[in-house]
Short mmCIF file of C-alpha atoms and ligand atoms in Angstrom, two decimals:
data_model
loop_
_atom_site.label_atom_id
_atom_site.label_comp_id
_atom_site.label_asym_id
_atom_site.label_seq_id
_atom_site.Cartn_x
_atom_site.Cartn_y
_atom_site.Cartn_z
CA MET A 2 74.80 -111.96 -159.66
CA GLU A 3 75.58 -115.46 -157.89
CA LYS A 4 72.32 -116.48 -155.62
CA PHE A 5 73.57 -118.19 -152.11
CA VAL A 6 70.96 -119.92 -149.78
CA LEU A 7 72.51 -119.74 -146.07
CA ILE A 8 71.15 -121.86 -144.17
CA GLY A 9 71.24 -120.64 -140.09
CA SER A 10 70.79 -116.90 -139.15
CA GLY A 11 72.63 -117.57 -135.61
CA LEU A 12 75.94 -115.37 -135.93
CA ALA A 13 77.51 -115.99 -138.51
CA GLY A 14 74.85 -116.20 -140.60
CA GLY A 15 73.55 -112.88 -140.20
CA LEU A 16 76.78 -111.91 -140.41
CA LEU A 17 77.66 -113.51 -143.70
CA ALA A 18 74.16 -112.76 -145.26
CA ALA A 19 75.74 -108.68 -145.13
CA TYR A 20 78.62 -109.66 -146.27
CA LEU A 21 77.10 -111.12 -149.82
CA GLY A 22 74.31 -108.72 -149.57
CA ARG A 23 77.25 -106.21 -149.94
CA ARG A 24 78.88 -108.36 -152.52
CA GLU A 25 75.03 -107.43 -154.49
CA HIS A 26 74.66 -111.09 -154.84
CA GLU A 27 71.06 -112.85 -154.19
CA VAL A 28 70.68 -114.39 -150.42
CA ASP A 29 68.28 -116.57 -148.81
CA LEU A 30 68.55 -116.82 -144.86
CA TYR A 31 67.26 -119.70 -143.92
CA GLU A 32 66.53 -120.10 -139.78
CA ARG A 33 64.56 -122.39 -137.86
CA ARG A 34 63.90 -120.36 -135.44
CA ALA A 35 61.32 -117.76 -135.41
CA ASP A 36 62.38 -114.48 -135.75
CA PRO A 37 64.77 -113.05 -132.36
CA ARG A 38 62.45 -109.46 -132.72
CA GLU A 39 59.48 -111.41 -131.54
CA GLY A 40 60.78 -113.26 -128.84
CA ASN A 41 62.90 -115.69 -126.90
CA ILE A 42 66.51 -116.75 -129.49
CA VAL A 43 68.84 -118.04 -127.07
CA GLY A 44 67.49 -121.31 -126.48
CA GLY A 45 70.16 -122.90 -123.57
CA ARG A 46 72.70 -121.34 -125.47
CA SER A 47 74.72 -118.66 -123.13
CA ILE A 48 72.62 -115.59 -122.75
CA ASN A 49 77.18 -113.44 -123.02
CA LEU A 50 79.54 -114.37 -124.72
CA ALA A 51 83.54 -112.91 -125.26
CA ILE A 52 83.99 -110.90 -128.49
CA SER A 53 87.35 -109.57 -128.52
CA THR A 54 89.85 -108.38 -131.41
CA ARG A 55 88.99 -110.85 -134.06
CA GLY A 56 85.00 -110.64 -133.91
CA ILE A 57 85.18 -106.46 -133.49
CA HIS A 58 86.96 -106.57 -136.73
CA ALA A 59 85.07 -108.44 -139.13
CA LEU A 60 82.58 -106.42 -137.47
CA GLU A 61 84.16 -102.96 -138.72
CA GLN A 62 84.36 -104.57 -142.54
CA ILE A 63 80.66 -104.37 -142.68
CA GLY A 64 80.60 -100.74 -140.59
CA ILE A 65 78.27 -102.52 -137.68
CA ALA A 66 80.84 -102.42 -134.95
CA ALA A 67 80.02 -99.40 -133.08
CA GLU A 68 76.12 -100.28 -133.03
CA ALA A 69 76.60 -104.15 -132.16
CA LEU A 70 78.86 -102.46 -129.36
CA GLU A 71 77.48 -99.87 -128.19
CA HIS A 72 75.71 -102.21 -124.86
CA ALA A 73 78.84 -104.31 -124.98
CA ILE A 74 80.87 -104.08 -121.27
CA PRO A 75 84.46 -104.62 -121.35
CA MET A 76 86.04 -106.53 -118.96
CA ARG A 77 89.68 -105.90 -118.10
CA GLY A 78 90.71 -108.93 -116.65
CA ARG A 79 89.77 -112.07 -114.32
CA MET A 80 88.54 -111.74 -111.18
CA ILE A 81 89.11 -115.41 -109.34
CA HIS A 82 86.84 -116.05 -106.70
CA GLU A 83 88.94 -118.06 -103.77
CA LYS A 84 87.20 -120.49 -101.25
CA SER A 85 87.62 -117.99 -98.79
CA GLY A 86 86.58 -114.87 -100.42
CA ALA A 87 89.83 -114.21 -100.96
CA LEU A 88 89.48 -112.20 -105.04
CA HIS A 89 92.47 -111.76 -106.84
CA PHE A 90 92.80 -109.31 -110.51
CA THR A 91 95.11 -110.06 -113.48
CA PRO A 92 94.35 -108.22 -115.81
CA TYR A 93 94.90 -109.39 -119.50
CA ASP A 94 97.31 -107.33 -120.93
CA VAL A 95 100.18 -104.73 -119.28
CA ASP A 96 98.02 -102.63 -121.83
CA PRO A 97 95.20 -102.01 -119.72
CA LYS A 98 93.44 -100.73 -122.66
CA LYS A 99 93.18 -104.03 -123.78
CA CYS A 100 90.32 -105.96 -122.96
CA ILE A 101 87.78 -108.76 -123.66
CA ASN A 102 83.70 -106.98 -123.95
CA SER A 103 80.67 -108.92 -123.11
CA ILE A 104 78.15 -108.49 -125.34
CA GLY A 105 74.26 -110.29 -125.03
CA ARG A 106 73.75 -112.91 -128.42
CA ALA A 107 70.53 -111.66 -128.48
CA ALA A 108 71.50 -107.78 -129.35
CA LEU A 109 73.91 -109.34 -131.68
CA ASN A 110 71.90 -111.64 -133.63
CA THR A 111 69.62 -108.86 -134.40
CA THR A 112 71.67 -106.41 -135.15
CA LEU A 113 73.13 -108.68 -137.71
CA ILE A 114 70.28 -110.11 -139.09
CA GLU A 115 69.15 -106.37 -139.98
CA ALA A 116 72.46 -105.14 -140.89
CA ALA A 117 71.89 -107.62 -143.51
CA GLN A 118 68.34 -106.85 -144.51
CA ARG A 119 69.77 -103.41 -144.88
CA TYR A 120 70.77 -105.24 -148.72
CA PRO A 121 67.08 -104.92 -150.60
CA ASN A 122 68.37 -108.34 -152.60
CA VAL A 123 68.97 -110.51 -148.72
CA HIS A 124 66.18 -112.25 -147.76
CA VAL A 125 64.96 -114.06 -143.79
CA HIS A 126 63.16 -116.76 -144.10
CA PHE A 127 62.24 -117.76 -140.81
CA ASN A 128 60.02 -120.75 -139.30
CA HIS A 129 62.12 -122.70 -141.85
CA LYS A 130 64.08 -125.40 -140.46
CA CYS A 131 66.97 -127.60 -142.51
CA THR A 132 66.41 -131.77 -142.90
CA ASP A 133 68.57 -132.05 -145.67
CA VAL A 134 70.16 -130.63 -148.84
CA ASP A 135 70.87 -131.95 -152.27
CA LEU A 136 74.74 -131.36 -153.07
CA GLU A 137 74.90 -131.83 -156.92
CA SER A 138 72.22 -128.92 -157.34
CA ALA A 139 72.61 -126.76 -154.95
CA THR A 140 69.19 -127.39 -153.68
CA ALA A 141 68.02 -127.26 -149.47
CA HIS A 142 65.32 -128.73 -148.53
CA LEU A 143 63.11 -127.69 -145.70
CA GLU A 144 59.74 -127.87 -143.21
CA THR A 145 57.97 -125.09 -142.44
CA ALA A 146 54.11 -125.03 -140.51
CA ASN A 147 52.56 -124.40 -143.99
CA GLY A 148 54.35 -128.41 -145.19
CA ALA A 149 58.40 -129.00 -147.44
CA VAL A 150 59.84 -126.31 -149.27
CA THR A 151 62.95 -126.61 -151.62
CA ALA A 152 65.38 -123.56 -152.27
CA GLN A 153 67.91 -123.81 -154.85
CA GLY A 154 70.83 -121.23 -155.29
CA ASP A 155 74.20 -121.28 -157.09
CA ALA A 156 75.92 -122.05 -153.95
CA VAL A 157 74.56 -123.62 -150.24
CA ILE A 158 76.38 -122.61 -147.42
CA GLY A 159 75.36 -124.17 -143.67
CA VAL A 160 75.94 -121.42 -141.51
CA ASP A 161 73.53 -124.04 -139.31
CA GLY A 162 75.72 -124.58 -136.39
CA ALA A 163 76.83 -127.61 -134.52
CA PHE A 164 75.06 -129.22 -135.44
CA SER A 165 74.55 -129.00 -138.89
CA ALA A 166 72.26 -130.62 -141.21
CA VAL A 167 74.31 -129.12 -143.69
CA ARG A 168 77.66 -130.80 -142.62
CA LYS A 169 75.26 -134.37 -141.76
CA SER A 170 74.07 -134.11 -145.78
CA MET A 171 77.55 -133.11 -146.84
CA GLN A 172 78.98 -136.15 -144.60
CA ARG A 173 76.10 -138.94 -146.21
CA ASP A 174 76.98 -137.97 -150.23
CA ILE A 175 80.51 -136.61 -149.85
CA ALA A 176 82.78 -140.05 -150.12
CA ASN A 177 85.56 -140.31 -147.18
CA PHE A 178 84.54 -136.99 -145.44
CA GLN A 179 86.27 -137.22 -142.23
CA TYR A 180 84.18 -136.46 -139.17
CA ASP A 181 85.19 -135.66 -135.35
CA GLU A 182 83.17 -135.18 -132.27
CA SER A 183 84.41 -135.39 -129.50
CA TYR A 184 82.29 -134.41 -125.99
CA LEU A 185 83.54 -133.17 -122.50
CA ALA A 186 82.75 -135.40 -119.27
CA HIS A 187 81.81 -131.23 -118.22
CA GLY A 188 78.09 -129.75 -118.56
CA TYR A 189 77.35 -126.33 -118.30
CA LYS A 190 74.26 -124.75 -116.49
CA GLU A 191 73.90 -121.25 -116.68
CA LEU A 192 72.59 -119.39 -113.42
CA THR A 193 71.92 -115.66 -112.78
CA ILE A 194 72.97 -112.82 -110.52
CA PRO A 195 70.52 -110.80 -110.32
CA PRO A 196 70.99 -106.47 -110.80
CA GLY A 197 71.53 -103.96 -107.30
CA PRO A 198 69.63 -101.63 -106.75
CA ASN A 199 69.21 -99.28 -108.99
CA GLY A 200 70.54 -101.61 -112.12
CA THR A 201 74.37 -101.41 -109.73
CA TRP A 202 76.45 -104.12 -110.25
CA LYS A 203 76.75 -106.27 -107.07
CA MET A 204 80.76 -107.11 -108.22
CA GLU A 205 83.11 -105.67 -109.75
CA LYS A 206 81.56 -105.32 -113.08
CA ASN A 207 84.42 -104.61 -115.67
CA ALA A 208 85.81 -108.22 -114.86
CA LEU A 209 85.51 -112.13 -116.00
CA HIS A 210 84.71 -113.51 -112.94
CA ILE A 211 85.76 -116.93 -112.35
CA TRP A 212 85.39 -119.23 -109.29
CA PRO A 213 88.12 -122.58 -110.17
CA ARG A 214 87.98 -125.27 -108.62
CA LYS A 215 90.74 -127.25 -109.63
CA SER A 216 88.30 -130.21 -111.79
CA PHE A 217 85.10 -127.55 -112.17
CA MET A 218 84.94 -123.68 -112.62
CA MET A 219 82.12 -121.47 -112.36
CA ILE A 220 82.23 -117.85 -113.99
CA ALA A 221 80.45 -115.12 -114.39
CA LEU A 222 80.17 -111.92 -117.17
CA PRO A 223 78.90 -109.34 -116.87
CA ASN A 224 74.63 -107.71 -118.45
CA PRO A 225 74.33 -104.17 -119.39
CA ASP A 226 70.93 -104.14 -117.08
CA GLY A 227 73.68 -104.27 -113.77
CA SER A 228 73.07 -108.61 -113.71
CA PHE A 229 75.63 -111.41 -114.09
CA THR A 230 75.38 -114.60 -116.44
CA CYS A 231 77.52 -116.77 -114.07
CA THR A 232 77.71 -120.19 -116.13
CA LEU A 233 78.72 -123.59 -113.94
CA PHE A 234 81.43 -125.80 -115.32
CA TRP A 235 80.70 -129.19 -113.95
CA GLU A 236 81.35 -132.83 -114.30
CA PHE A 237 78.11 -134.71 -115.85
CA GLU A 238 78.65 -138.09 -113.55
CA GLY A 239 80.69 -138.65 -110.39
CA SER A 240 80.48 -139.11 -106.60
CA ARG A 241 79.60 -134.91 -106.22
CA SER A 242 78.28 -134.01 -109.88
CA PHE A 243 74.99 -133.18 -112.70
CA ALA A 244 74.00 -136.18 -111.83
CA THR A 245 74.27 -136.83 -108.75
CA THR A 246 72.85 -133.25 -108.05
CA THR A 247 69.39 -133.26 -107.98
CA THR A 248 67.71 -131.64 -104.47
CA ASP A 249 67.48 -128.14 -103.62
CA ASP A 250 69.21 -129.00 -100.37
CA ASP A 251 72.01 -131.16 -102.75
CA VAL A 252 72.31 -128.09 -104.73
CA ARG A 253 72.27 -125.60 -102.04
CA ARG A 254 75.38 -127.36 -100.29
CA PHE A 255 77.17 -127.69 -103.03
CA PHE A 256 76.94 -124.12 -103.74
CA ASP A 257 77.44 -122.92 -99.80
CA GLU A 258 81.01 -125.69 -99.57
CA GLU A 259 82.44 -124.25 -103.01
CA PHE A 260 81.13 -120.40 -104.37
CA PRO A 261 79.83 -119.12 -100.22
CA ASP A 262 80.71 -116.05 -101.55
CA ALA A 263 78.32 -115.80 -105.18
CA VAL A 264 75.36 -117.66 -102.37
CA PRO A 265 73.91 -114.52 -100.99
CA LEU A 266 74.55 -112.73 -104.47
CA MET A 267 71.85 -115.08 -105.70
CA PRO A 268 68.88 -115.41 -104.97
CA THR A 269 66.99 -117.92 -107.83
CA LEU A 270 69.95 -120.14 -107.51
CA LEU A 271 67.93 -123.19 -106.49
CA ASP A 272 64.83 -122.45 -109.56
CA ASP A 273 67.38 -121.41 -112.15
CA PHE A 274 69.71 -124.60 -111.24
CA ARG A 275 66.26 -126.24 -111.42
CA ASP A 276 64.42 -125.25 -114.61
CA ASN A 277 67.92 -124.42 -116.60
CA PRO A 278 68.89 -127.34 -119.59
CA THR A 279 72.05 -128.17 -118.62
CA GLY A 280 74.41 -127.71 -121.95
CA SER A 281 76.79 -130.54 -123.62
CA LEU A 282 80.63 -128.98 -124.82
CA VAL A 283 81.64 -130.64 -128.15
CA THR A 284 84.44 -129.98 -130.30
CA ILE A 285 83.49 -130.59 -134.05
CA ARG A 286 86.16 -131.41 -136.78
CA CYS A 287 85.46 -132.21 -139.86
CA ALA A 288 86.92 -132.34 -143.81
CA PRO A 289 86.35 -130.94 -146.63
CA TRP A 290 84.64 -127.62 -145.50
CA SER A 291 82.59 -127.11 -149.09
CA TYR A 292 81.85 -129.45 -151.78
CA LEU A 293 82.64 -128.13 -155.69
CA ASP A 294 80.89 -124.58 -156.38
CA LYS A 295 77.94 -126.24 -154.47
CA VAL A 296 77.78 -126.13 -150.86
CA CYS A 297 79.94 -124.04 -148.05
CA LEU A 298 80.70 -124.38 -144.42
CA VAL A 299 81.17 -121.64 -141.97
CA GLY A 300 81.34 -121.55 -138.48
CA ASP A 301 80.31 -123.52 -135.82
CA ALA A 302 78.92 -126.12 -138.62
CA ALA A 303 82.57 -126.48 -139.73
CA HIS A 304 84.23 -126.29 -136.40
CA ALA A 305 82.67 -126.47 -133.02
CA VAL A 306 85.07 -125.50 -130.50
CA VAL A 307 84.07 -125.73 -126.85
CA PRO A 308 84.25 -122.24 -125.12
CA PHE A 309 86.88 -121.66 -122.83
CA TYR A 310 88.91 -119.58 -124.63
CA GLY A 311 86.28 -117.31 -125.93
CA GLN A 312 86.05 -117.60 -129.37
CA GLY A 313 83.84 -119.93 -131.29
CA MET A 314 82.22 -116.55 -132.27
CA ASN A 315 85.59 -114.68 -132.36
CA ALA A 316 86.57 -117.48 -134.69
CA ALA A 317 83.14 -118.14 -136.23
CA PHE A 318 83.53 -114.50 -137.95
CA GLU A 319 86.74 -114.69 -139.02
CA ASP A 320 86.08 -117.62 -140.94
CA CYS A 321 83.74 -115.09 -142.92
CA VAL A 322 85.96 -112.57 -143.34
CA VAL A 323 88.19 -115.13 -144.92
CA LEU A 324 85.76 -116.78 -147.33
CA ASN A 325 84.38 -112.93 -147.95
CA GLU A 326 87.95 -112.37 -149.49
CA CYS A 327 88.70 -115.34 -151.35
CA LEU A 328 85.12 -115.09 -153.03
CA GLN A 329 86.55 -111.38 -153.67
CA ARG A 330 89.73 -113.03 -155.60
CA TYR A 331 88.23 -115.71 -156.75
CA PRO A 332 84.87 -113.93 -158.60
CA GLU A 333 85.03 -116.50 -160.87
CA ASN A 334 85.27 -119.65 -159.73
CA ARG A 335 83.81 -120.23 -156.60
CA GLU A 336 85.65 -123.45 -156.37
CA ARG A 337 88.59 -122.27 -155.77
CA ALA A 338 87.31 -119.34 -153.73
CA PHE A 339 85.80 -122.34 -151.42
CA ALA A 340 89.11 -125.16 -151.35
CA ASP A 341 91.22 -121.61 -150.69
CA TYR A 342 89.53 -120.85 -147.90
CA PHE A 343 89.12 -124.17 -146.56
CA GLU A 344 92.88 -124.42 -146.60
CA CYS A 345 93.10 -120.99 -144.66
CA ARG A 346 91.19 -121.66 -141.91
CA LYS A 347 91.18 -125.82 -141.11
CA GLU A 348 94.09 -125.72 -139.45
CA ASN A 349 93.49 -122.55 -137.55
CA ALA A 350 90.75 -123.91 -136.78
CA ASP A 351 92.43 -127.51 -135.84
CA ALA A 352 94.00 -125.56 -133.53
CA ILE A 353 91.90 -123.49 -131.35
CA ALA A 354 89.96 -126.28 -130.93
CA ASP A 355 92.91 -127.63 -128.80
CA LEU A 356 93.87 -124.32 -127.28
CA ALA A 357 90.11 -124.07 -126.34
CA ILE A 358 90.90 -127.23 -124.29
CA GLY A 359 93.81 -126.43 -123.00
CA ASN A 360 92.44 -123.25 -121.46
CA PHE A 361 89.90 -125.00 -119.38
CA ILE A 362 92.42 -126.81 -117.99
CA GLU A 363 94.08 -123.31 -117.17
CA MET A 364 90.87 -121.87 -115.90
CA ARG A 365 89.58 -124.48 -113.66
CA ASP A 366 92.99 -124.91 -111.78
CA LYS A 367 95.68 -123.15 -113.09
CA THR A 368 94.43 -119.86 -111.91
CA ALA A 369 93.77 -119.94 -108.66
CA SER A 370 97.21 -120.64 -108.00
CA ARG A 371 99.88 -117.75 -107.25
CA ALA A 372 102.71 -119.84 -109.96
CA PHE A 373 100.01 -118.23 -112.73
CA ARG A 374 99.54 -114.94 -111.07
CA ALA A 375 103.25 -115.04 -110.97
CA LYS A 376 103.74 -116.23 -114.66
CA LYS A 377 101.13 -113.64 -116.30
CA LYS A 378 103.12 -110.95 -114.48
CA LEU A 379 106.81 -112.37 -115.99
CA ASP A 380 104.34 -112.75 -118.78
CA HIS A 381 103.85 -108.33 -118.89
CA ALA A 382 106.97 -107.80 -117.87
CA LEU A 383 108.43 -109.91 -121.00
CA GLU A 384 105.51 -108.18 -123.20
CA ALA A 385 106.45 -104.54 -121.86
CA VAL A 386 110.47 -104.98 -122.00
CA LEU A 387 109.97 -106.71 -125.85
CA PRO A 388 107.48 -104.75 -127.25
CA GLY A 389 106.36 -106.87 -130.36
CA ILE A 390 108.78 -109.36 -129.83
CA TYR A 391 107.53 -111.40 -126.94
CA LEU A 392 103.13 -111.84 -127.31
CA PRO A 393 102.10 -113.90 -124.33
CA LEU A 394 99.66 -116.88 -126.12
CA TYR A 395 96.65 -115.32 -124.43
CA THR A 396 97.29 -111.49 -125.74
CA MET A 397 97.90 -113.62 -129.85
CA VAL A 398 94.77 -115.21 -129.58
CA THR A 399 92.99 -112.95 -127.61
CA PHE A 400 94.11 -109.77 -129.31
CA THR A 401 95.72 -110.17 -132.05
CA ARG A 402 94.71 -111.71 -135.72
CA ILE A 403 97.60 -113.46 -135.95
CA PRO A 404 96.01 -116.51 -137.51
CA TYR A 405 95.69 -118.95 -134.49
CA ALA A 406 97.80 -122.55 -135.91
CA VAL A 407 100.79 -119.51 -136.27
CA ALA A 408 100.19 -118.54 -131.71
CA LYS A 409 99.73 -121.51 -130.87
CA HIS A 410 103.69 -122.06 -132.59
CA ARG A 411 105.01 -119.17 -131.61
CA ALA A 412 103.98 -119.27 -127.82
CA ARG A 413 105.73 -122.85 -127.89
CA ILE A 414 108.80 -121.20 -128.85
CA GLN A 415 108.60 -118.87 -126.70
CA ASN A 416 108.21 -121.15 -124.02
CA ALA A 417 111.11 -122.72 -124.72
CA ILE A 418 113.08 -119.91 -124.71
CA VAL A 419 111.78 -118.16 -122.05
CA TYR A 420 111.64 -121.34 -119.08
CA GLY A 421 114.73 -122.15 -121.29
CA ALA A 422 116.48 -118.61 -120.42
CA LEU A 423 115.85 -118.97 -116.24
CA GLY A 424 116.37 -122.41 -115.99
CA ALA A 425 120.24 -121.80 -117.01
CA LEU A 426 120.20 -118.99 -115.11
CA ALA A 427 118.37 -120.66 -112.14
CA ILE A 428 121.09 -123.16 -112.85
CA ALA A 429 123.97 -120.64 -113.57
CA VAL A 430 123.05 -118.93 -109.97
CA VAL A 431 123.00 -122.20 -107.90
CA ALA A 432 126.85 -122.85 -109.49
CA VAL A 433 127.91 -119.33 -108.65
CA GLY A 434 126.64 -119.68 -105.37
CA ILE A 435 128.15 -122.43 -104.55
CA GLY A 436 131.58 -121.34 -106.38
CA LEU A 437 131.25 -118.76 -103.19
CA TRP A 438 130.15 -120.71 -100.36
CA ARG A 439 133.68 -122.90 -101.31
CA MET A 440 135.57 -120.40 -101.44
CA LEU A 441 134.25 -118.64 -98.09
CA ALA A 442 134.94 -122.19 -96.65
CA ARG A 443 138.51 -122.70 -97.24
C1 FAD B 506 78.24 -121.89 -122.69
C2 FAD B 506 79.31 -121.32 -124.22
C3 FAD B 506 79.62 -120.19 -124.16
C4 FAD B 506 80.60 -119.63 -125.27
N1 FAD B 506 81.04 -118.16 -125.13
C5 FAD B 506 81.88 -117.81 -126.00
C6 FAD B 506 81.92 -116.37 -125.91
O1 FAD B 506 82.61 -116.02 -125.03
N2 FAD B 506 82.87 -116.39 -127.33
C7 FAD B 506 82.95 -116.81 -128.60
O2 FAD B 506 83.27 -115.89 -129.40
N3 FAD B 506 82.26 -117.15 -129.07
C8 FAD B 506 81.41 -118.23 -127.51
N4 FAD B 506 80.75 -119.14 -127.25
C9 FAD B 506 80.66 -120.36 -128.93
C10 FAD B 506 79.81 -119.39 -129.87
O3 FAD B 506 78.75 -119.98 -129.17
C11 FAD B 506 79.84 -120.00 -131.05
O4 FAD B 506 80.77 -120.44 -131.71
C12 FAD B 506 78.87 -119.24 -132.72
O5 FAD B 506 77.45 -119.20 -131.27
C13 FAD B 506 78.67 -120.31 -133.61
O6 FAD B 506 77.86 -118.92 -134.28
P1 FAD B 506 76.91 -120.05 -135.10
O7 FAD B 506 76.52 -118.76 -136.32
O8 FAD B 506 78.22 -121.26 -136.61
O9 FAD B 506 76.66 -120.78 -134.62
P2 FAD B 506 74.75 -120.61 -134.00
O10 FAD B 506 75.65 -119.14 -133.03
O11 FAD B 506 75.25 -121.56 -133.12
O12 FAD B 506 73.91 -120.21 -135.35
C14 FAD B 506 73.55 -121.60 -135.82
C15 FAD B 506 71.67 -121.37 -136.21
O13 FAD B 506 71.24 -122.10 -137.54
C16 FAD B 506 70.34 -122.43 -136.61
N5 FAD B 506 70.11 -124.01 -137.58
C17 FAD B 506 70.30 -124.65 -136.61
N6 FAD B 506 69.90 -126.03 -137.49
C18 FAD B 506 68.92 -125.77 -138.58
C19 FAD B 506 68.36 -125.85 -139.51
N7 FAD B 506 68.40 -127.54 -139.85
N8 FAD B 506 67.73 -125.06 -140.74
C20 FAD B 506 68.03 -124.38 -139.97
N9 FAD B 506 68.33 -123.32 -139.31
C21 FAD B 506 69.20 -124.06 -138.07
C22 FAD B 506 70.00 -122.26 -135.41
O14 FAD B 506 68.92 -121.91 -134.69
C23 FAD B 506 71.00 -120.90 -135.39
O15 FAD B 506 70.08 -119.12 -134.98
C24 FAD B 506 80.05 -120.27 -126.93
C25 FAD B 506 79.46 -121.00 -126.66
C26 FAD B 506 78.98 -121.90 -125.50
C27 FAD B 506 77.59 -123.28 -125.66
#
């Protein structure tokens, strides 16, 4: 069987290794970090994530969805926190059973690696950092504590995240390789709301909490131990920003002003703010994602997106499903399989990248407004009266496997029809009103 060298045993790496292992390929998976089962693997990334239909489907395909979701917490909607302390809950869908799930990154990563290791033909090597890939010979060069080593396969797959070393080698060696990275002016910092007495949750457990404050926001996702992981998305620079908020007094004042209901729940706020890193948020687009039948990119390595639609991991998992299908379709022609995978995924990756940026504005600004809540109610009403015909964009992205690009296009058409019809209705009502008024005035 073919031998695959995978670089990166993050979320997509573990899953892809399991898919390839099941297909009886020889798989060597190299990860620069230590074995997550030996300690901290999170390394500054989000502690928990939202997994939804696409991600769950990918886990189901390999039979580990139930195991992975055992400790996940369903979130049925957004809980909006106003500055006044008022709360508004907006369900994600007209069907209350539809929810996204808060899942721990470390536990999910371990589940995926263990799923891959159930196949004796999958070998995982931790503490191996890829420094370079020779595309022609499908050879990865790796650094270890004991010196440099090489790993050659029939193909090298870069599942090594947004700052992929495999992609860098492609950038260097493929003529006209297209690459675009764009950073948001906002960074993020993770903070904690610890559990209440006896591991209870101090806020509504089954919701994604949002403190929308127009140009910035904080969110919180629940964890199984009763805690919440909060993430503050805030400008790096500016008169009120990460750059200017440096002392404990500055931090306390900012939180007291903006998130007064959260402050009493965050006893370690000042330590968390000081000690936790400030992460950056990047969108990466590149093309092509493969080189002949030798090298291929999957997940964030191919298309990092900002986290505001909660789809980066879900999209990375969907990549694994599609790549597996393409390899199955062309068992004798890996080059064709890689090319078809790119063809199928690229426009969808671009679509979710755009949608994710758009959703940042929706989350931090619009969710606070009455108009947003009214729009969601209208969406849900239309979905209920036109089942299967009208699907809100959020529903298509989160609760279906409709390709992202199709969802984006369909939402645009739906909006044009619905708002066109509402506009026409409004004009008709005004015209009838004026007519009646004239009749009565005669
Ligand atoms: C704040 C935040 C919140 C998020 N929330 C969500 C969410 O709610 N839902 C969602 O779906 N997505 C979310 N995401 C996105 C999600 O984290 C990523 O899309 C997902 O982790 C991508 O998986 P991956 O396997 O491609 O990359 P990663 O998970 O980054 O894994 C890459 C792996 O490669 C390893 N590696 C890197 N370089 C090398 C090298 N040179 N040699 C060897 N190994 C290497 C890394 O150590 C890592 O283990 C969020 C992201 C952020 C930053």
